[in-house]
């Protein structure tokens, strides 16, 4: 298969997946408990005329198929409705939250992968020795710590014992900044604790996968060849072993974005980070269905996009896939 | 002066419950342009011996005693840096055909260029690339395929590329571990012809490790037969094929149809290969030997020289 046809068929698959997710999302929210108009009015009983007019304005008087078509149409035209609670456009709310989540997840995920891989290399080249066992055991121990609890412990420590690092929000409340740089610094400070929480609780997988993959690769004939050529052990490791050992880790990195995202959403709640997690948490409490619906869809799209990116980028690392 | 001299070399692998001796008191030497075949069944210590010549034993392996000399230089006190300088410049390895000896994510030409630049055989990337392409041409791979990745090559081409790579730093000795295993017979014959031709034109010395006596007959002047970590017989190819002395060597020859004159599958060697952790007493071959007699189970047979080049370790010989 040529590269172009491989890419286009992969994108075709992605569009199909998206379509299925959207459809599922449509029916899911039609089946959830709660009377739509009651929820909307936030009142017990409404007079029938008001109910009818509300139903009409949301298209609820139409058949399910018509509603579905309307739903798709609204979706692709970014006409995503308004929040039951704040009466702001859902698009605006979810978009802002998504941006904030992306800030946190990008910083935390890059650090998790880099530190995880580095620890994996550290342990893998010392396989069977004490440093290896200590790294592996510690990673596993940290992995089994509940993220939520770890976050709360950090909040406690930094609000009681080491006051100074912000434990809540994305910026200092009501702060005014003299330069944009000050604002970046402020956000950076707020990022520290949620990032530490995420890195600690997610790093183990990357360390373990990288370690095991490196141990396997170090046994391969081409590593012996590299050593036999008289290359320095550093060169053998970084030029020959690590690039091969990275391949499984690379796939894991993309496939795990969904899991990492769900952890991030929890951590956001603990640290009141104004992202999708906090938005969903708040919307669930208030049964703000339009916001929830779009938030879930957004998460699904992020995960699907990550899978697509993995498939499109992997060939750049592994020539065996590239030219097939 | 010989190119390579191995004297009384013993190699141990550390393992749970004690050490395994994978090579026991091996001695042999190779002159410039000579060619030796190292044969013996699986697990007899051939690869271990080959790796020790480049200081490449696995982490749990170590030279327990004995000496390795390149020209008149002993490597016994070599530091890792000294080993690195020796590798690929004095002796290079060719691994088993079609196997994983080439890095799957790097281009063939880059893998040949790399040792040239590291050892200073060539000083510029261009010159090194130029010579890599010449080496590939020399083993029959066109320049248009130089930038391919290993998976784009056939098994035979990978083996050729491995040979070209081994020539990168102009070594005097090529150590080939099973160079013709795992590729089909036609390609196998081409590889053997290529090695013979390179030996001729470059004056390379070859140490060929193999199970296949046919390969030895075509490529080598001398043969070393190993059994259970020991060298049991060494002689010229003629001596081994026409006048084998050690009962194990005789069985090895009989097990190959084209030498025994038998049609179809060869006789094979009966009995189990010996354990190295707990080797048989006396002569290690005695549990499987058809000529076994009184001293064999208890006394280790000494090596006796039967002719200038012919040495055998068996109680049947040397007791006049
Ligand atoms: N890293 C190791 N640790 C422990 N024992 C080892 C190790 N490598 C090899 N051995 C043992 O040493 C002995 C010799 O192995 P070696 O690979 O040198 O044999 P070989 O003659 O090359 O066999 P083959 O023909 O199968 O390649 C075998 O018994 C093997 O099990
Ligand atoms: S020493 Fe004895 S057992 Fe060993 S090969 Fe010779 S005859 Fe056979
Ligand atoms: Mg071997």
XYZ file of C-alpha atoms and ligand atoms in Angstrom:
684
model
C 0.000 0.000 0.000
C 1.316 3.433 -0.790
C 1.779 6.030 1.896
C -0.959 8.238 0.472
C -3.561 5.501 0.311
C -2.592 4.274 3.776
C -3.070 7.742 5.212
C -6.365 8.351 3.440
C -7.806 5.001 4.488
C -6.730 5.709 8.061
C -8.431 9.111 7.962
C -11.542 7.467 6.520
C -11.609 5.071 9.470
C -11.268 7.993 11.832
C -14.215 9.818 10.304
C -16.314 6.670 10.632
C -15.319 6.261 14.282
C -16.216 9.878 14.947
C -19.601 9.377 13.355
C -20.313 6.350 15.555
C -19.252 8.258 18.666
C -21.459 11.210 17.779
C -24.441 8.945 17.197
C -23.842 7.126 20.462
C -23.555 10.432 22.256
C -26.869 11.583 20.793
C -28.772 8.540 22.038
C -26.986 8.416 25.385
C -28.185 11.856 26.363
C -31.718 11.112 25.127
C -31.831 8.123 27.473
C -30.457 9.835 30.598
C -32.867 10.360 33.468
C -34.566 13.705 33.981
C -37.275 15.525 32.099
C -35.690 17.806 29.595
C -37.998 20.780 29.934
C -38.152 20.511 33.704
C -34.403 20.539 33.839
C -34.263 23.494 31.583
C -36.692 25.561 33.561
C -35.165 24.386 36.851
C -38.715 24.258 38.190
C -41.171 21.583 39.207
C -44.178 21.947 36.961
C -44.531 24.256 33.988
C -47.672 25.268 32.282
C -48.255 23.157 29.141
C -47.974 26.091 26.744
C -44.524 26.964 28.045
C -43.481 23.298 27.788
C -44.659 23.156 24.200
C -42.835 26.321 23.250
C -39.662 25.133 24.941
C -39.925 21.783 23.175
C -40.395 23.534 19.904
C -37.456 25.820 20.372
C -35.227 22.782 21.065
C -36.795 20.741 18.301
C -38.107 18.174 20.788
C -41.489 18.069 19.117
C -39.950 16.442 16.077
C -39.396 12.720 15.458
C -36.138 11.175 16.775
C -34.755 10.905 13.241
C -35.415 14.547 12.529
C -33.900 15.420 15.886
C -30.832 13.388 14.997
C -30.410 15.162 11.662
C -30.841 18.507 13.399
C -28.309 17.412 16.037
C -25.683 16.597 13.417
C -26.401 19.843 11.608
C -25.979 21.888 14.787
C -22.830 20.002 15.627
C -21.047 20.716 12.377
C -22.130 24.363 12.402
C -20.773 24.801 15.944
C -24.274 25.605 17.074
C -23.832 23.722 20.340
C -26.546 25.272 22.464
C -26.369 27.155 25.745
C -25.728 26.029 29.274
C -28.801 25.372 31.400
C -27.033 27.050 34.276
C -24.923 29.928 33.087
C -26.816 30.465 29.823
C -23.500 31.008 28.097
C -22.870 29.336 24.737
C -21.601 25.786 25.346
C -19.034 26.160 22.617
C -17.374 29.025 24.428
C -17.355 27.277 27.816
C -16.022 23.987 26.520
C -13.465 25.643 24.296
C -11.993 27.701 27.150
C -11.934 24.651 29.424
C -10.321 22.569 26.694
C -7.565 25.127 26.217
C -6.841 25.095 29.959
C -6.823 21.302 30.015
C -4.463 21.228 27.055
C -2.053 23.532 28.875
C -1.927 21.191 31.868
C -1.941 17.905 29.971
C 0.759 18.984 27.531
C 3.196 20.035 30.216
C 2.417 17.049 32.434
C 2.432 14.458 29.664
C 5.672 15.592 28.086
C 7.351 15.491 31.476
C 5.822 12.114 32.301
C 7.028 10.552 29.062
C 10.494 12.099 29.174
C 11.138 11.268 32.817
C 9.515 7.853 32.417
C 11.653 6.974 29.408
C 14.809 8.310 31.083
C 14.152 6.189 34.171
C 13.400 3.219 31.919
C 16.763 3.621 30.185
C 18.449 4.065 33.559
C 16.914 0.829 34.869
C 17.118 -1.143 31.628
C 20.855 -0.744 31.163
C 21.350 -1.840 34.765
C 18.949 -4.787 34.481
C 19.195 -7.172 37.387
C 21.195 -4.809 39.540
C 20.094 -2.964 42.644
C 19.427 0.359 40.879
C 17.093 -1.499 38.518
C 15.110 -3.216 41.272
C 14.801 0.022 43.230
C 13.516 1.903 40.172
C 11.031 -0.783 39.226
C 9.715 -1.249 42.778
C 9.381 2.483 43.366
C 7.531 2.994 40.079
C 5.107 0.217 40.904
C 4.538 1.593 44.392
C 3.814 5.072 43.017
C 1.583 3.626 40.360
C -0.634 2.033 42.976
C -1.142 5.297 44.862
C -4.616 6.711 44.063
C -4.169 9.923 42.101
C -6.962 11.743 43.839
C -5.511 10.970 47.239
C -1.985 11.932 46.171
C -3.335 15.277 44.943
C -5.140 15.911 48.202
C -2.017 15.058 50.204
C -0.018 17.542 48.147
C -2.690 20.199 48.606
C -2.571 19.569 52.329
C 1.215 19.666 52.532
C 1.495 22.844 50.512
C -1.294 24.708 52.184
C -0.319 23.777 55.737
C 3.398 23.084 55.919
C 5.050 24.714 52.946
C 2.835 27.626 52.139
C 4.004 29.357 48.986
C 3.134 27.175 46.046
C -0.403 27.785 44.776
C -2.648 24.793 45.404
C -5.722 25.896 43.518
C -6.765 27.437 40.227
C -4.778 28.426 37.175
C -3.957 32.014 38.086
C -3.860 34.042 41.275
C -7.332 35.316 42.090
C -7.947 38.865 40.819
C -4.313 39.302 39.874
C -3.280 42.070 37.535
C -0.150 41.534 35.498
C 2.220 44.241 34.408
C 3.602 42.106 31.582
C 2.390 38.973 29.782
C 5.522 37.304 31.116
C 4.272 37.759 34.689
C 1.091 35.998 33.714
C 3.008 33.067 32.256
C 5.048 32.816 35.465
C 1.865 32.855 37.528
C 0.314 30.070 35.442
C 3.595 28.177 35.640
C 3.543 28.285 39.425
C -0.031 27.043 39.469
C 0.973 24.206 37.148
C 3.607 22.794 39.479
C 1.526 20.774 41.920
C -1.002 19.292 39.471
C 1.894 18.401 37.181
C 3.824 16.704 39.974
C 0.716 14.731 40.880
C 0.214 13.592 37.312
C 3.855 12.736 36.685
C 4.172 10.715 39.872
C 1.019 8.742 39.327
C 1.517 7.993 35.640
C 5.246 7.581 35.185
C 5.485 3.888 36.056
C 4.047 2.588 32.786
C 6.573 4.460 30.693
C 9.438 3.442 32.926
C 8.439 -0.216 32.853
C 7.707 -0.416 29.130
C 10.931 1.394 28.267
C 12.945 -0.713 30.669
C 11.613 -4.025 29.370
C 11.879 -2.972 25.796
C 15.480 -1.851 26.290
C 16.392 -5.089 28.056
C 15.038 -7.032 25.076
C 16.791 -4.817 22.552
C 20.133 -4.986 24.386
C 20.071 -8.737 23.744
C 19.611 -8.331 20.014
C 22.357 -9.262 17.585
C 22.602 -5.748 16.197
C 23.592 -4.443 19.608
C 26.405 -6.990 19.726
C 27.321 -5.850 16.210
C 27.428 -2.260 17.404
C 29.688 -3.208 20.298
C 31.847 -5.350 18.031
C 32.372 -2.324 15.803
C 34.207 -0.675 18.653
C 31.605 1.992 19.357
C 31.540 3.557 22.799
C 28.948 2.127 25.137
C 27.171 5.475 25.126
C 26.914 5.398 21.361
C 25.759 1.788 21.375
C 23.047 2.710 23.849
C 21.771 5.952 22.367
C 22.321 5.374 18.644
C 21.507 1.693 18.392
C 19.559 0.381 21.374
C 17.358 3.289 22.474
C 15.882 4.176 19.038
C 14.660 0.597 18.716
C 13.523 0.356 22.314
C 11.504 3.569 21.920
C 9.118 2.072 19.375
C 6.741 0.317 21.810
C 6.920 3.303 24.149
C 5.965 5.635 21.344
C 2.787 3.715 20.599
C 1.959 3.530 24.285
C 2.379 7.281 24.526
C -0.369 7.946 22.004
C -2.685 5.134 22.974
C -2.520 6.178 26.607
C -3.532 9.768 26.018
C -7.128 8.812 26.817
C -6.132 7.297 30.152
C -3.844 10.185 30.934
C -6.629 12.608 30.049
C -9.010 10.936 32.466
C -6.381 11.159 35.215
C -5.855 14.812 34.345
C -9.576 15.479 34.671
C -9.523 14.091 38.223
C -6.473 16.099 39.122
C -8.131 19.251 37.789
C -10.950 18.780 40.266
C -8.512 18.383 43.170
C -6.589 21.518 42.234
C -9.590 23.464 40.884
C -7.838 23.769 37.541
C -10.462 25.400 35.281
C -10.348 22.742 32.585
C -12.693 20.131 31.175
C -12.474 18.009 34.337
C -13.662 20.817 36.560
C -16.283 21.767 34.009
C -17.629 18.216 33.847
C -17.566 17.879 37.619
C -19.546 21.062 38.002
C -21.939 20.197 35.162
C -22.659 16.746 36.589
C -23.558 18.318 39.919
C -25.864 20.750 38.184
C -27.083 18.261 35.582
C -26.088 20.723 32.887
C -26.588 18.234 30.031
C -25.664 20.401 27.022
C -22.281 21.136 28.551
C -21.731 17.500 29.499
C -22.703 16.292 26.067
C -20.205 18.493 24.313
C -17.508 17.824 26.908
C -17.811 14.062 26.410
C -17.729 14.458 22.681
C -14.618 16.606 22.969
C -12.869 13.941 25.032
C -13.776 11.268 22.507
C -12.415 13.404 19.689
C -9.139 13.983 21.546
C -8.635 10.241 22.049
C -9.500 9.389 18.459
C -7.183 12.109 17.185
C -4.359 10.731 19.323
C -4.786 7.288 17.780
C -4.748 8.797 14.346
C -1.593 10.745 15.107
C 0.126 7.602 16.356
C -0.625 5.786 13.132
C 0.483 8.714 11.012
C 3.687 9.446 12.953
C 4.896 5.910 13.756
C 6.290 5.319 10.256
C 8.658 8.242 10.779
C 10.325 6.251 13.554
C 10.087 2.762 12.164
C 11.135 2.411 8.529
C 9.688 -1.100 8.408
C 6.201 0.432 8.546
C 6.996 3.453 6.378
C 7.616 1.710 3.106
C 5.282 -1.212 3.449
C 54.881 -13.982 13.822
C 51.265 -15.018 13.900
C 48.342 -12.684 13.465
C 46.415 -14.195 16.337
C 47.609 -16.588 18.990
C 45.384 -18.179 21.600
C 47.183 -19.977 24.385
C 45.565 -22.250 26.933
C 42.419 -20.141 26.985
C 39.627 -21.018 29.419
C 36.350 -19.133 29.695
C 33.749 -19.361 32.453
C 30.161 -18.250 32.659
C 29.044 -17.366 36.148
C 25.695 -18.895 36.936
C 23.513 -19.665 39.887
C 25.108 -22.655 41.551
C 28.592 -22.164 40.162
C 30.469 -21.482 36.973
C 30.132 -23.215 33.617
C 33.385 -23.629 31.736
C 32.423 -22.981 28.116
C 35.972 -23.094 26.724
C 38.660 -25.266 28.273
C 42.386 -24.762 27.599
C 42.057 -23.827 23.958
C 45.234 -23.124 21.990
C 45.649 -22.298 18.331
C 47.160 -19.630 16.160
C 46.415 -18.001 12.861
C 48.817 -16.521 10.341
C 48.121 -13.708 7.905
C 45.717 -14.899 5.219
C 45.142 -18.259 6.874
C 41.735 -19.816 7.222
C 40.558 -21.986 10.068
C 37.242 -23.752 10.475
C 35.962 -24.156 14.007
C 33.452 -27.017 14.130
C 31.551 -28.807 16.847
C 28.001 -29.431 17.854
C 25.728 -26.854 19.418
C 26.857 -25.682 22.831
C 30.456 -26.791 22.401
C 31.740 -23.236 23.006
C 32.443 -21.949 19.507
C 30.636 -18.634 19.789
C 32.024 -18.058 23.259
C 35.540 -18.495 21.931
C 34.858 -16.131 19.027
C 33.379 -13.410 21.238
C 36.303 -13.584 23.652
C 38.649 -12.713 20.794
C 37.036 -9.257 20.632
C 36.453 -8.854 24.355
C 32.719 -9.218 23.797
C 31.829 -11.899 26.314
C 28.442 -11.396 27.962
C 28.415 -9.777 31.387
C 28.558 -13.116 33.223
C 31.381 -14.473 31.063
C 35.052 -14.063 31.838
C 38.414 -15.328 30.722
C 39.447 -17.600 33.578
C 42.973 -18.240 32.337
C 45.141 -18.195 29.248
C 46.240 -15.555 26.779
C 45.140 -13.963 23.557
C 47.799 -12.216 21.472
C 47.274 -10.074 18.398
C 50.650 -9.996 16.658
C 52.876 -9.743 19.726
C 50.461 -7.776 21.860
C 48.656 -9.458 24.729
C 45.106 -8.369 25.358
C 44.812 -9.845 28.819
C 45.163 -6.496 30.587
C 43.135 -4.550 28.047
C 40.886 -1.753 29.246
C 37.515 -1.208 27.570
C 39.030 1.674 25.579
C 41.833 -0.525 24.289
C 39.347 -3.208 23.300
C 37.281 -0.617 21.471
C 40.295 0.411 19.428
C 41.046 -3.196 18.565
C 37.491 -4.108 17.560
C 36.734 -3.905 13.841
C 40.250 -2.613 13.070
C 42.148 -5.835 13.844
C 39.304 -8.310 13.676
C 35.697 -7.931 12.597
C 32.683 -10.177 13.092
C 30.240 -11.468 10.533
C 27.110 -12.810 12.139
C 24.818 -15.597 11.107
C 23.199 -15.071 7.730
C 19.876 -13.303 7.492
C 19.733 -12.708 11.197
C 19.285 -9.568 13.164
C 22.858 -8.370 12.890
C 21.878 -5.100 11.226
C 20.047 -2.357 13.074
C 16.475 -2.302 11.673
C 15.972 1.447 12.017
C 19.206 2.662 10.397
C 20.171 2.763 6.752
C 22.671 0.156 5.546
C 25.182 2.715 4.297
C 25.117 4.598 7.595
C 25.820 1.402 9.463
C 28.908 0.824 7.323
C 30.065 4.426 7.560
C 29.761 4.567 11.331
C 32.787 2.437 12.321
C 34.969 4.164 9.686
C 34.343 7.534 11.290
C 34.618 6.241 14.832
C 37.983 4.586 14.149
C 39.233 7.290 11.832
C 39.577 4.913 8.889
C 38.052 7.731 6.878
C 38.010 11.289 8.093
C 35.081 12.796 6.253
C 31.525 11.609 5.917
C 31.761 11.895 2.122
C 34.879 9.779 1.866
C 33.404 7.196 4.211
C 30.142 7.065 2.268
C 32.096 6.729 -0.952
C 34.031 3.782 0.417
C 30.919 2.195 1.931
C 29.349 2.226 -1.504
C 32.504 0.686 -2.982
C 32.441 -2.042 -0.349
C 28.790 -2.757 -1.103
C 29.618 -2.955 -4.804
C 32.428 -5.328 -3.997
C 30.016 -7.745 -2.287
C 27.542 -7.359 -5.142
C 25.093 -4.757 -3.841
C 24.420 -1.867 -6.254
C 24.792 1.732 -5.079
C 21.075 2.290 -5.619
C 20.365 -0.012 -2.676
C 22.887 1.552 -0.310
C 20.355 3.786 1.409
C 17.865 0.962 2.000
C 16.901 -0.282 5.423
C 17.762 -3.884 6.357
C 14.189 -5.144 5.980
C 14.264 -4.170 2.308
C 17.081 -6.652 1.679
C 16.788 -10.380 1.149
C 18.541 -12.678 3.628
C 21.463 -13.127 1.251
C 21.839 -9.381 0.714
C 21.812 -8.777 4.445
C 24.580 -11.289 4.813
C 26.561 -9.553 2.068
C 25.962 -6.189 3.696
C 27.220 -7.689 6.956
C 30.395 -8.743 5.171
C 30.831 -5.306 3.583
C 30.369 -3.768 7.018
C 33.007 -6.080 8.469
C 35.493 -4.826 5.877
C 34.903 -1.167 6.783
C 38.011 -0.689 8.918
C 40.324 -2.926 6.906
C 40.743 -5.725 9.448
C 43.191 -8.529 8.846
C 40.940 -11.113 10.397
C 37.292 -11.881 9.770
C 35.500 -14.000 12.335
C 32.342 -15.435 10.824
C 29.883 -17.158 13.134
C 27.654 -19.459 11.099
C 27.994 -17.270 7.984
C 25.987 -19.659 5.855
C 23.301 -20.813 8.244
C 19.647 -19.805 7.823
C 19.925 -18.883 4.155
C 19.066 -21.112 1.226
C 21.699 -23.297 -0.399
C 22.161 -21.280 -3.566
C 22.753 -18.074 -1.639
C 24.880 -20.008 0.821
C 27.156 -21.086 -2.004
C 27.429 -17.465 -3.202
C 28.372 -16.245 0.263
C 31.049 -18.894 0.559
C 32.453 -17.962 -2.838
C 32.441 -14.316 -1.817
C 34.374 -15.037 1.376
C 36.878 -17.179 -0.517
C 37.369 -14.427 -3.070
C 37.819 -11.726 -0.440
C 40.335 -13.855 1.359
C 42.256 -14.248 -1.849
C 42.171 -10.618 -2.942
C 42.571 -8.885 0.418
C 44.788 -11.414 2.130
C 42.210 -11.702 4.898
C 42.500 -14.359 7.533
C 39.222 -16.190 8.189
C 37.990 -17.893 11.315
C 34.870 -19.721 10.224
C 32.574 -21.075 12.896
C 30.108 -23.623 11.628
C 28.266 -26.884 12.051
C 28.658 -27.446 8.358
C 31.701 -29.427 7.297
C 30.929 -28.631 3.672
C 31.606 -24.961 4.343
C 34.898 -25.872 5.987
C 35.950 -28.003 3.045
C 35.405 -25.093 0.668
C 36.841 -22.259 2.717
C 39.461 -23.451 5.145
C 43.023 -24.712 5.288
C 42.811 -26.031 8.809
C 40.116 -27.378 11.066
C 39.628 -27.263 14.821
C 37.097 -29.682 16.265
C 35.551 -28.775 19.601
C 33.641 -31.091 21.856
C 32.143 -30.049 25.192
C 34.316 -26.920 25.468
C 37.547 -28.696 24.562
C 39.522 -28.856 21.350
C 39.636 -32.588 20.635
C 41.359 -32.573 17.272
C 43.003 -30.089 14.971
C 44.503 -30.729 11.595
C 44.615 -29.571 8.011
C 41.385 -29.932 6.045
C 42.986 -32.872 4.250
C 43.966 -34.493 7.496
C 40.490 -34.139 8.970
C 38.618 -35.347 5.925
C 40.910 -38.115 4.778
C 42.497 -39.206 7.982
C 40.291 -38.302 10.950
C 41.611 -39.691 14.214
C 39.299 -38.727 17.030
C 36.196 -40.951 17.268
C 34.060 -37.808 17.590
C 35.509 -36.325 14.403
C 34.854 -39.600 12.605
C 31.235 -39.564 13.709
C 30.902 -35.923 12.733
C 32.089 -36.803 9.231
C 29.830 -39.833 9.031
C 26.871 -37.708 9.940
C 27.329 -35.702 6.746
C 25.982 -37.726 3.791
C 28.278 -36.282 1.145
C 31.395 -37.303 3.045
C 30.288 -40.682 4.290
C 29.083 -41.734 0.874
C 25.762 -42.672 2.413
C 22.681 -41.596 0.620
C 19.977 -39.711 2.433
C 20.207 -38.648 6.027
C 23.504 -39.204 7.726
C 24.005 -41.523 10.623
C 23.963 -38.736 13.223
C 25.673 -38.966 16.573
C 23.875 -41.041 19.122
C 23.469 -39.997 22.732
C 22.948 -36.679 24.407
C 25.361 -33.739 24.160
C 27.212 -33.486 27.450
C 26.367 -31.021 30.170
C 29.003 -28.373 30.777
C 27.949 -27.727 34.342
C 28.583 -31.342 35.176
C 30.830 -32.729 32.427
C 31.632 -36.453 32.142
C 34.812 -37.553 33.889
C 37.895 -38.635 32.005
C 37.335 -38.174 28.286
C 34.206 -36.085 27.861
C 33.189 -38.101 24.851
C 33.347 -41.460 26.592
C 29.578 -41.907 27.203
C 29.011 -41.677 23.448
C 32.245 -43.147 22.138
C 32.118 -46.457 20.206
C 35.845 -47.110 20.900
C 35.703 -46.446 24.639
C 38.169 -48.558 26.652
C 39.675 -48.822 30.113
C 41.296 -45.413 30.818
C 38.603 -43.339 29.097
C 36.103 -42.938 31.938
C 38.681 -41.877 34.498
C 41.690 -40.301 32.814
C 41.564 -37.136 30.779
C 43.256 -37.876 27.445
C 46.347 -35.733 26.784
C 46.860 -34.069 23.415
C 49.268 -35.900 21.180
C 50.834 -34.609 18.039
C 50.550 -37.187 15.270
C 51.900 -35.083 12.437
C 53.197 -31.541 12.084
C 49.692 -30.115 12.033
C 47.701 -33.008 13.363
C 46.933 -32.989 17.090
C 44.377 -35.210 18.792
C 43.281 -35.718 22.379
C 42.273 -39.351 22.689
C 43.637 -42.353 24.582
C 43.757 -44.357 21.358
C 46.763 -42.330 20.250
C 50.073 -41.347 21.663
C 50.500 -44.280 24.054
C 53.343 -46.079 22.314
N 25.646 -15.863 28.771
C 25.765 -17.160 29.095
N 25.621 -17.545 30.374
C 25.735 -18.853 30.716
N 26.016 -19.814 29.869
C 26.191 -19.506 28.581
C 26.071 -18.161 28.124
N 26.284 -18.139 26.787
C 26.531 -19.422 26.434
N 26.474 -20.234 27.508
C 26.725 -21.690 27.523
O 28.037 -21.907 27.120
C 28.118 -23.042 26.272
C 28.756 -22.672 24.963
O 27.896 -21.797 24.259
P 28.252 -21.232 22.823
O 27.180 -20.309 22.431
O 29.639 -20.724 22.850
O 28.175 -22.556 21.963
P 28.241 -22.725 20.374
O 29.247 -23.769 20.126
O 28.439 -21.410 19.719
O 26.813 -23.312 20.072
P 25.902 -23.057 18.791
O 26.453 -23.938 17.735
O 24.571 -23.515 19.272
O 25.968 -21.620 18.458
C 26.710 -23.571 26.123
O 26.550 -24.638 27.028
C 25.856 -22.417 26.527
O 24.688 -22.887 27.137
S 39.621 -41.096 24.780
Fe 38.437 -42.951 24.805
S 36.367 -42.270 24.973
Fe 37.545 -40.533 24.431
S 37.415 -40.451 22.271
Fe 39.259 -41.564 22.696
S 38.590 -43.648 22.729
Fe 36.737 -42.459 22.845
Mg 27.196 -20.259 18.393
